[in-house]
Amino acid sequence: MGLAKRMMTDHWNGSCPACHAPLAHETMMPHYIKEWTILGCRQCGYHAVSPLPSRGAIEAHYNDDAYRQADDLHYAKSRSRKRRAMLRALRLWPWFRGRTVLDIGCGGGFMVEAFALFGARSASGIDMSRAGIAYATAQARRGAYRVADVESLLSVPERYGFVFCSEVLEHLPDATLLPRALAACVQYGGYALVNAPDIGHRETPADLTQWPALCPPEHLQWFTSDGFASVMERHGFVRRRRLRARGAAFSDLFLRVDEKNPSLSGSGSDVLSQGDRMGLDHSLRPLQERKRHDDAL
């Protein structure tokens, strides 16, 4: 069966799942990695595994003991993860302080604890990995944790002022699942920070088979930064900031807006006062010095 016909039988359904452009042979970019076929859209740059693994296979992958290398007492590289979480939370402080925070794909809860420490009204995390949640719960001082997937957020009553989602988008089997989930759980005027591999980044190799982020079945889909922002716009978000990310990735901050009632959207706190900035710089300094020391070892 040819690609153009086969795509009609899977999640592409004859059009790009991200931008809905009609797909013909000349608008597709197929790549092959081992037994996997990766389909790509020339219009928006979206790529995805085709056909997708079953939901059961995906869940089994994330609950394999080797995946998280964690239990209730141990989490791989926990010390460095805690330090990086502290630095990252401090940099995101203007957007989450005083807000209810959710970390989607929280792993061992390092970002949740950092958010709670540095001014979140409350902080919680969800993850599909039972081992990760067991560790986070056992080590928790401030956060709350539960085993849940992104799809569960479509039906929860809670609304959050800041949702953090790092290295989750590429694991999902649906181009619009995360935007729909964020639209359901981020309050108007709230923020969502999404970090994911950027297939359009200048550091992404031209030969995608040489890109470490192209690693099915762990990663199932890949966006460009602008392509994902377009999907988010269709679900009630506007991109406010493009933050610095490591390597071939994007780290974009989105504001939840209500087009029918703009007053509910707010303007957020994008700018720190001089006093806050001085306090933030003072808090960052020992962590930055510790990182430089560790990197030199």
C-alpha positions as YAML, in Angstrom:
chain: A
units: angstrom
residues:
- id: 1
  name: MET
  ca: [0.00, 0.00, 0.00]
- id: 2
  name: GLY
  ca: [1.40, 3.43, -0.96]
- id: 3
  name: LEU
  ca: [2.00, 6.16, 1.60]
- id: 4
  name: ALA
  ca: [-0.80, 8.37, 0.30]
- id: 5
  name: LYS
  ca: [-3.29, 5.50, 0.69]
- id: 6
  name: ARG
  ca: [-1.88, 4.18, 3.95]
- id: 7
  name: MET
  ca: [-2.12, 7.56, 5.66]
- id: 8
  name: MET
  ca: [-5.88, 7.40, 5.13]
- id: 9
  name: THR
  ca: [-6.01, 4.41, 7.47]
- id: 10
  name: ASP
  ca: [-4.15, 5.91, 10.40]
- id: 11
  name: HIS
  ca: [-4.33, 9.07, 12.54]
- id: 12
  name: TRP
  ca: [-3.40, 11.35, 9.62]
- id: 13
  name: ASN
  ca: [-6.75, 10.71, 7.87]
- id: 14
  name: GLY
  ca: [-5.59, 12.35, 4.65]
- id: 15
  name: SER
  ca: [-4.56, 15.66, 6.21]
- id: 16
  name: CYS
  ca: [-1.90, 16.95, 8.57]
- id: 17
  name: PRO
  ca: [-3.04, 16.43, 12.20]
- id: 18
  name: ALA
  ca: [-1.42, 19.74, 13.17]
- id: 19
  name: CYS
  ca: [-2.28, 22.24, 10.39]
- id: 20
  name: HIS
  ca: [-4.99, 20.25, 8.55]
- id: 21
  name: ALA
  ca: [-3.31, 20.80, 5.18]
- id: 22
  name: PRO
  ca: [-4.50, 18.18, 2.66]
- id: 23
  name: LEU
  ca: [-1.73, 15.69, 2.17]
- id: 24
  name: ALA
  ca: [-0.64, 14.35, -1.17]
- id: 25
  name: HIS
  ca: [2.61, 12.70, -2.12]
- id: 26
  name: GLU
  ca: [4.30, 16.03, -2.82]
- id: 27
  name: THR
  ca: [3.39, 17.43, 0.61]
- id: 28
  name: MET
  ca: [4.70, 14.47, 2.61]
- id: 29
  name: MET
  ca: [8.22, 13.80, 3.86]
- id: 30
  name: PRO
  ca: [8.62, 10.14, 4.84]
- id: 31
  name: HIS
  ca: [11.59, 8.98, 6.90]
- id: 32
  name: TYR
  ca: [12.44, 5.47, 8.03]
- id: 33
  name: ILE
  ca: [14.06, 4.47, 11.33]
- id: 34
  name: LYS
  ca: [14.38, 0.73, 11.89]
- id: 35
  name: GLU
  ca: [10.82, -0.61, 11.66]
- id: 36
  name: TRP
  ca: [9.23, 2.84, 12.07]
- id: 37
  name: THR
  ca: [7.89, 5.17, 9.39]
- id: 38
  name: ILE
  ca: [7.89, 8.90, 10.18]
- id: 39
  name: LEU
  ca: [5.52, 11.04, 8.13]
- id: 40
  name: GLY
  ca: [6.10, 14.78, 7.82]
- id: 41
  name: CYS
  ca: [4.07, 17.75, 6.55]
- id: 42
  name: ARG
  ca: [5.87, 20.23, 4.30]
- id: 43
  name: GLN
  ca: [3.36, 22.95, 5.18]
- id: 44
  name: CYS
  ca: [3.95, 23.22, 8.94]
- id: 45
  name: GLY
  ca: [6.85, 20.84, 9.56]
- id: 46
  name: TYR
  ca: [4.89, 18.49, 11.82]
- id: 47
  name: HIS
  ca: [6.21, 14.90, 11.88]
- id: 48
  name: ALA
  ca: [4.75, 11.81, 13.53]
- id: 49
  name: VAL
  ca: [5.16, 8.06, 13.73]
- id: 50
  name: SER
  ca: [2.78, 6.18, 11.44]
- id: 51
  name: PRO
  ca: [1.13, 3.94, 12.36]
- id: 52
  name: LEU
  ca: [1.11, 4.67, 16.09]
- id: 53
  name: PRO
  ca: [1.77, 2.03, 18.75]
- id: 54
  name: SER
  ca: [-1.26, 0.97, 20.78]
- id: 55
  name: ARG
  ca: [-2.21, 2.81, 23.95]
- id: 56
  name: GLY
  ca: [-1.40, -0.31, 25.97]
- id: 57
  name: ALA
  ca: [2.09, -0.44, 24.49]
- id: 58
  name: ILE
  ca: [2.64, 3.23, 25.34]
- id: 59
  name: GLU
  ca: [1.50, 2.77, 28.96]
- id: 60
  name: ALA
  ca: [3.67, -0.33, 29.35]
- id: 61
  name: HIS
  ca: [6.70, 1.60, 28.10]
- id: 62
  name: TYR
  ca: [6.37, 4.31, 30.76]
- id: 63
  name: ASN
  ca: [5.83, 1.83, 33.56]
- id: 64
  name: ASP
  ca: [8.80, -0.35, 32.67]
- id: 65
  name: ASP
  ca: [11.19, -0.31, 35.64]
- id: 66
  name: ALA
  ca: [14.06, 0.67, 33.36]
- id: 67
  name: TYR
  ca: [12.31, 3.81, 32.07]
- id: 68
  name: ARG
  ca: [12.39, 6.11, 35.10]
- id: 69
  name: GLN
  ca: [15.06, 4.18, 37.01]
- id: 70
  name: ALA
  ca: [13.11, 5.10, 40.12]
- id: 71
  name: ASP
  ca: [11.29, 3.78, 43.14]
- id: 72
  name: ASP
  ca: [10.04, 5.45, 46.31]
- id: 73
  name: LEU
  ca: [13.61, 5.87, 47.61]
- id: 74
  name: HIS
  ca: [15.68, 6.41, 44.49]
- id: 75
  name: TYR
  ca: [15.52, 8.51, 41.32]
- id: 76
  name: ALA
  ca: [18.30, 8.63, 38.74]
- id: 77
  name: LYS
  ca: [20.42, 11.82, 38.92]
- id: 78
  name: SER
  ca: [18.15, 13.24, 41.61]
- id: 79
  name: ARG
  ca: [20.78, 15.64, 42.94]
- id: 80
  name: SER
  ca: [21.43, 17.39, 39.64]
- id: 81
  name: ARG
  ca: [17.72, 17.33, 38.78]
- id: 82
  name: LYS
  ca: [16.91, 19.19, 42.01]
- id: 83
  name: ARG
  ca: [19.52, 21.85, 41.29]
- id: 84
  name: ARG
  ca: [18.34, 22.37, 37.72]
- id: 85
  name: ALA
  ca: [14.72, 22.55, 38.90]
- id: 86
  name: MET
  ca: [15.60, 25.30, 41.37]
- id: 87
  name: LEU
  ca: [17.33, 27.36, 38.69]
- id: 88
  name: ARG
  ca: [14.51, 26.85, 36.23]
- id: 89
  name: ALA
  ca: [11.79, 27.74, 38.72]
- id: 90
  name: LEU
  ca: [13.55, 30.94, 39.69]
- id: 91
  name: ARG
  ca: [13.73, 31.99, 36.05]
- id: 92
  name: LEU
  ca: [10.00, 31.31, 35.65]
- id: 93
  name: TRP
  ca: [9.12, 33.09, 38.88]
- id: 94
  name: PRO
  ca: [7.40, 36.13, 37.28]
- id: 95
  name: TRP
  ca: [4.76, 33.90, 35.71]
- id: 96
  name: PHE
  ca: [3.96, 31.36, 38.43]
- id: 97
  name: ARG
  ca: [4.35, 33.21, 41.75]
- id: 98
  name: GLY
  ca: [1.08, 33.47, 43.63]
- id: 99
  name: ARG
  ca: [-0.62, 31.07, 41.21]
- id: 100
  name: THR
  ca: [-1.82, 27.48, 41.39]
- id: 101
  name: VAL
  ca: [0.70, 25.38, 39.46]
- id: 102
  name: LEU
  ca: [0.48, 22.02, 37.72]
- id: 103
  name: ASP
  ca: [3.46, 20.12, 36.30]
- id: 104
  name: ILE
  ca: [2.40, 17.72, 33.53]
- id: 105
  name: GLY
  ca: [4.90, 14.87, 33.34]
- id: 106
  name: CYS
  ca: [6.39, 15.74, 36.72]
- id: 107
  name: GLY
  ca: [8.65, 12.68, 37.03]
- id: 108
  name: GLY
  ca: [10.13, 12.73, 40.53]
- id: 109
  name: GLY
  ca: [8.46, 16.02, 41.43]
- id: 110
  name: PHE
  ca: [11.57, 18.20, 41.33]
- id: 111
  name: MET
  ca: [9.92, 21.13, 39.53]
- id: 112
  name: VAL
  ca: [6.79, 20.86, 41.69]
- id: 113
  name: GLU
  ca: [8.83, 21.20, 44.88]
- id: 114
  name: ALA
  ca: [10.77, 24.12, 43.39]
- id: 115
  name: PHE
  ca: [7.58, 25.91, 42.33]
- id: 116
  name: ALA
  ca: [6.13, 25.48, 45.82]
- id: 117
  name: LEU
  ca: [9.34, 26.70, 47.45]
- id: 118
  name: PHE
  ca: [9.56, 29.86, 45.35]
- id: 119
  name: GLY
  ca: [6.10, 31.28, 45.69]
- id: 120
  name: ALA
  ca: [3.41, 29.19, 44.02]
- id: 121
  name: ARG
  ca: [0.10, 29.32, 45.86]
- id: 122
  name: SER
  ca: [-0.05, 25.55, 45.49]
- id: 123
  name: ALA
  ca: [1.83, 23.06, 43.33]
- id: 124
  name: SER
  ca: [0.95, 19.59, 42.09]
- id: 125
  name: GLY
  ca: [2.15, 17.13, 39.48]
- id: 126
  name: ILE
  ca: [0.91, 14.27, 37.35]
- id: 127
  name: ASP
  ca: [2.82, 11.54, 35.53]
- id: 128
  name: MET
  ca: [2.05, 8.23, 33.85]
- id: 129
  name: SER
  ca: [4.99, 6.58, 35.60]
- id: 130
  name: ARG
  ca: [3.94, 4.92, 38.85]
- id: 131
  name: ALA
  ca: [7.60, 4.70, 39.91]
- id: 132
  name: GLY
  ca: [8.11, 8.43, 39.38]
- id: 133
  name: ILE
  ca: [5.00, 9.32, 41.38]
- id: 134
  name: ALA
  ca: [6.00, 6.89, 44.14]
- id: 135
  name: TYR
  ca: [9.32, 8.70, 44.50]
- id: 136
  name: ALA
  ca: [7.73, 12.17, 44.32]
- id: 137
  name: THR
  ca: [5.13, 11.27, 46.95]
- id: 138
  name: ALA
  ca: [7.68, 9.71, 49.30]
- id: 139
  name: GLN
  ca: [10.03, 12.69, 49.03]
- id: 140
  name: ALA
  ca: [7.34, 15.39, 48.93]
- id: 141
  name: ARG
  ca: [7.57, 18.31, 51.31]
- id: 142
  name: ARG
  ca: [5.16, 20.69, 49.64]
- id: 143
  name: GLY
  ca: [3.66, 19.22, 46.47]
- id: 144
  name: ALA
  ca: [0.79, 16.83, 45.74]
- id: 145
  name: TYR
  ca: [1.08, 14.06, 43.16]
- id: 146
  name: ARG
  ca: [-1.04, 11.54, 41.31]
- id: 147
  name: VAL
  ca: [-0.67, 8.99, 38.54]
- id: 148
  name: ALA
  ca: [-2.53, 10.37, 35.53]
- id: 149
  name: ASP
  ca: [-2.09, 11.00, 31.82]
- id: 150
  name: VAL
  ca: [-2.61, 14.13, 29.75]
- id: 151
  name: GLU
  ca: [-5.99, 12.93, 28.52]
- id: 152
  name: SER
  ca: [-7.33, 12.92, 32.09]
- id: 153
  name: LEU
  ca: [-7.01, 16.72, 32.17]
- id: 154
  name: LEU
  ca: [-9.81, 17.04, 29.62]
- id: 155
  name: SER
  ca: [-12.36, 16.20, 32.31]
- id: 156
  name: VAL
  ca: [-10.93, 17.53, 35.59]
- id: 157
  name: PRO
  ca: [-12.70, 20.47, 37.28]
- id: 158
  name: GLU
  ca: [-9.51, 22.18, 38.48]
- id: 159
  name: ARG
  ca: [-8.19, 25.28, 36.73]
- id: 160
  name: TYR
  ca: [-4.59, 26.37, 37.13]
- id: 161
  name: GLY
  ca: [-2.82, 29.70, 36.86]
- id: 162
  name: PHE
  ca: [0.40, 28.18, 35.53]
- id: 163
  name: VAL
  ca: [0.95, 24.82, 33.86]
- id: 164
  name: PHE
  ca: [4.45, 23.54, 33.21]
- id: 165
  name: CYS
  ca: [4.93, 20.87, 30.55]
- id: 166
  name: SER
  ca: [8.50, 19.92, 29.69]
- id: 167
  name: GLU
  ca: [9.48, 17.03, 27.41]
- id: 168
  name: VAL
  ca: [5.95, 15.65, 27.22]
- id: 169
  name: LEU
  ca: [4.59, 16.85, 23.87]
- id: 170
  name: GLU
  ca: [6.86, 14.57, 21.85]
- id: 171
  name: HIS
  ca: [5.62, 11.50, 23.76]
- id: 172
  name: LEU
  ca: [1.94, 12.02, 22.92]
- id: 173
  name: PRO
  ca: [0.10, 10.16, 20.13]
- id: 174
  name: ASP
  ca: [-2.13, 13.10, 19.13]
- id: 175
  name: ALA
  ca: [-1.14, 16.50, 17.71]
- id: 176
  name: THR
  ca: [-3.94, 18.36, 19.49]
- id: 177
  name: LEU
  ca: [-4.16, 16.42, 22.77]
- id: 178
  name: LEU
  ca: [-1.88, 18.73, 24.76]
- id: 179
  name: PRO
  ca: [-3.43, 21.99, 23.44]
- id: 180
  name: ARG
  ca: [-6.92, 20.63, 24.22]
- id: 181
  name: ALA
  ca: [-5.84, 19.54, 27.70]
- id: 182
  name: LEU
  ca: [-4.23, 22.92, 28.39]
- id: 183
  name: ALA
  ca: [-7.36, 24.73, 27.20]
- id: 184
  name: ALA
  ca: [-9.35, 22.62, 29.67]
- id: 185
  name: CYS
  ca: [-7.13, 23.16, 32.71]
- id: 186
  name: VAL
  ca: [-5.51, 26.62, 32.35]
- id: 187
  name: GLN
  ca: [-7.65, 29.47, 33.64]
- id: 188
  name: TYR
  ca: [-8.16, 32.60, 31.55]
- id: 189
  name: GLY
  ca: [-5.20, 34.88, 32.16]
- id: 190
  name: GLY
  ca: [-3.08, 31.90, 33.14]
- id: 191
  name: TYR
  ca: [0.10, 30.65, 31.50]
- id: 192
  name: ALA
  ca: [1.37, 27.42, 30.00]
- id: 193
  name: LEU
  ca: [5.07, 26.76, 29.46]
- id: 194
  name: VAL
  ca: [5.75, 24.06, 26.88]
- id: 195
  name: ASN
  ca: [9.23, 22.70, 26.21]
- id: 196
  name: ALA
  ca: [9.79, 20.15, 23.44]
- id: 197
  name: PRO
  ca: [12.21, 19.16, 20.66]
- id: 198
  name: ASP
  ca: [12.08, 21.62, 17.74]
- id: 199
  name: ILE
  ca: [12.28, 19.85, 14.41]
- id: 200
  name: GLY
  ca: [12.77, 23.22, 12.69]
- id: 201
  name: HIS
  ca: [15.65, 24.35, 14.92]
- id: 202
  name: ARG
  ca: [18.93, 25.38, 13.31]
- id: 203
  name: GLU
  ca: [20.71, 22.68, 15.33]
- id: 204
  name: THR
  ca: [18.41, 19.91, 14.10]
- id: 205
  name: PRO
  ca: [20.40, 17.84, 11.56]
- id: 206
  name: ALA
  ca: [19.23, 17.84, 7.96]
- id: 207
  name: ASP
  ca: [19.32, 14.05, 8.08]
- id: 208
  name: LEU
  ca: [16.65, 13.50, 10.70]
- id: 209
  name: THR
  ca: [17.68, 9.89, 11.20]
- id: 210
  name: GLN
  ca: [20.79, 11.32, 12.92]
- id: 211
  name: TRP
  ca: [18.75, 13.41, 15.37]
- id: 212
  name: PRO
  ca: [18.70, 11.85, 18.87]
- id: 213
  name: ALA
  ca: [15.21, 13.27, 19.50]
- id: 214
  name: LEU
  ca: [13.83, 11.16, 16.64]
- id: 215
  name: CYS
  ca: [13.59, 8.00, 18.72]
- id: 216
  name: PRO
  ca: [10.34, 6.07, 18.32]
- id: 217
  name: PRO
  ca: [8.52, 4.55, 20.11]
- id: 218
  name: GLU
  ca: [9.53, 6.78, 23.04]
- id: 219
  name: HIS
  ca: [8.98, 9.92, 20.97]
- id: 220
  name: LEU
  ca: [5.96, 9.86, 18.66]
- id: 221
  name: GLN
  ca: [5.62, 13.38, 17.23]
- id: 222
  name: TRP
  ca: [7.69, 16.48, 16.55]
- id: 223
  name: PHE
  ca: [6.73, 20.12, 15.93]
- id: 224
  name: THR
  ca: [8.45, 23.31, 14.91]
- id: 225
  name: SER
  ca: [8.08, 26.13, 17.43]
- id: 226
  name: ASP
  ca: [5.87, 28.17, 15.08]
- id: 227
  name: GLY
  ca: [3.87, 25.13, 14.05]
- id: 228
  name: PHE
  ca: [3.00, 24.31, 17.64]
- id: 229
  name: ALA
  ca: [2.20, 27.95, 18.39]
- id: 230
  name: SER
  ca: [-0.34, 27.88, 15.54]
- id: 231
  name: VAL
  ca: [-2.05, 24.83, 17.05]
- id: 232
  name: MET
  ca: [-2.12, 26.54, 20.45]
- id: 233
  name: GLU
  ca: [-3.69, 29.65, 18.92]
- id: 234
  name: ARG
  ca: [-6.57, 27.55, 17.63]
- id: 235
  name: HIS
  ca: [-7.17, 26.40, 21.20]
- id: 236
  name: GLY
  ca: [-7.30, 29.81, 22.86]
- id: 237
  name: PHE
  ca: [-3.65, 30.66, 23.57]
- id: 238
  name: VAL
  ca: [-1.25, 33.32, 22.36]
- id: 239
  name: ARG
  ca: [2.51, 32.95, 22.56]
- id: 240
  name: ARG
  ca: [3.95, 35.60, 24.86]
- id: 241
  name: ARG
  ca: [7.60, 34.60, 25.12]
- id: 242
  name: ARG
  ca: [10.13, 32.34, 23.44]
- id: 243
  name: LEU
  ca: [12.46, 31.40, 26.26]
- id: 244
  name: ARG
  ca: [15.94, 30.02, 25.86]
- id: 245
  name: ALA
  ca: [16.09, 26.24, 25.51]
- id: 246
  name: ARG
  ca: [18.99, 23.82, 25.49]
- id: 247
  name: GLY
  ca: [19.88, 22.33, 22.12]
- id: 248
  name: ALA
  ca: [17.41, 21.77, 19.30]
- id: 249
  name: ALA
  ca: [14.30, 22.55, 21.33]
- id: 250
  name: PHE
  ca: [11.75, 25.27, 21.96]
- id: 251
  name: SER
  ca: [10.55, 26.61, 25.30]
- id: 252
  name: ASP
  ca: [7.51, 28.78, 24.68]
- id: 253
  name: LEU
  ca: [5.26, 30.61, 27.13]
- id: 254
  name: PHE
  ca: [1.58, 30.86, 26.21]
- id: 255
  name: LEU
  ca: [-1.17, 33.04, 27.68]
- id: 256
  name: ARG
  ca: [-4.72, 31.67, 27.93]
- id: 257
  name: VAL
  ca: [-7.08, 34.23, 26.43]
- id: 258
  name: ASP
  ca: [-10.84, 34.61, 26.27]
- id: 259
  name: GLU
  ca: [-11.76, 36.28, 22.99]
- id: 260
  name: LYS
  ca: [-15.35, 36.77, 24.15]
- id: 261
  name: ASN
  ca: [-14.31, 38.54, 27.34]
- id: 262
  name: PRO
  ca: [-10.77, 39.96, 27.00]
- id: 263
  name: SER
  ca: [-10.87, 41.40, 30.52]
- id: 264
  name: LEU
  ca: [-10.65, 37.85, 31.89]
- id: 265
  name: SER
  ca: [-7.43, 37.22, 30.04]
- id: 266
  name: GLY
  ca: [-5.40, 39.75, 31.98]
- id: 267
  name: SER
  ca: [-1.95, 40.90, 31.05]
- id: 268
  name: GLY
  ca: [0.05, 38.70, 33.40]
- id: 269
  name: SER
  ca: [3.20, 39.77, 35.23]
- id: 270
  name: ASP
  ca: [5.77, 39.75, 32.48]
- id: 271
  name: VAL
  ca: [7.99, 42.36, 34.10]
- id: 272
  name: LEU
  ca: [9.69, 42.17, 37.49]
- id: 273
  name: SER
  ca: [10.06, 45.25, 39.64]
- id: 274
  name: GLN
  ca: [13.62, 46.38, 40.32]
- id: 275
  name: GLY
  ca: [13.36, 45.08, 43.88]
- id: 276
  name: ASP
  ca: [12.09, 41.69, 42.73]
- id: 277
  name: ARG
  ca: [14.84, 41.47, 40.12]
- id: 278
  name: MET
  ca: [17.52, 42.20, 42.72]
- id: 279
  name: GLY
  ca: [16.05, 39.52, 44.98]
- id: 280
  name: LEU
  ca: [15.87, 37.03, 42.15]
- id: 281
  name: ASP
  ca: [19.46, 37.70, 41.10]
- id: 282
  name: HIS
  ca: [20.58, 37.26, 44.71]
- id: 283
  name: SER
  ca: [18.73, 33.92, 44.97]
- id: 284
  name: LEU
  ca: [20.15, 32.65, 41.70]
- id: 285
  name: ARG
  ca: [23.78, 33.45, 42.46]
- id: 286
  name: PRO
  ca: [24.67, 30.53, 44.80]
- id: 287
  name: LEU
  ca: [22.93, 28.03, 42.51]
- id: 288
  name: GLN
  ca: [24.74, 29.38, 39.46]
- id: 289
  name: GLU
  ca: [28.07, 29.24, 41.28]
- id: 290
  name: ARG
  ca: [27.38, 25.63, 42.34]
- id: 291
  name: LYS
  ca: [26.53, 24.70, 38.73]
- id: 292
  name: ARG
  ca: [29.78, 26.24, 37.45]
- id: 293
  name: HIS
  ca: [31.70, 24.33, 40.12]
- id: 294
  name: ASP
  ca: [30.03, 21.02, 39.21]
- id: 295
  name: ASP
  ca: [30.54, 21.60, 35.48]
- id: 296
  name: ALA
  ca: [34.25, 22.19, 36.06]
- id: 297
  name: LEU
  ca: [34.66, 18.83, 37.79]
...
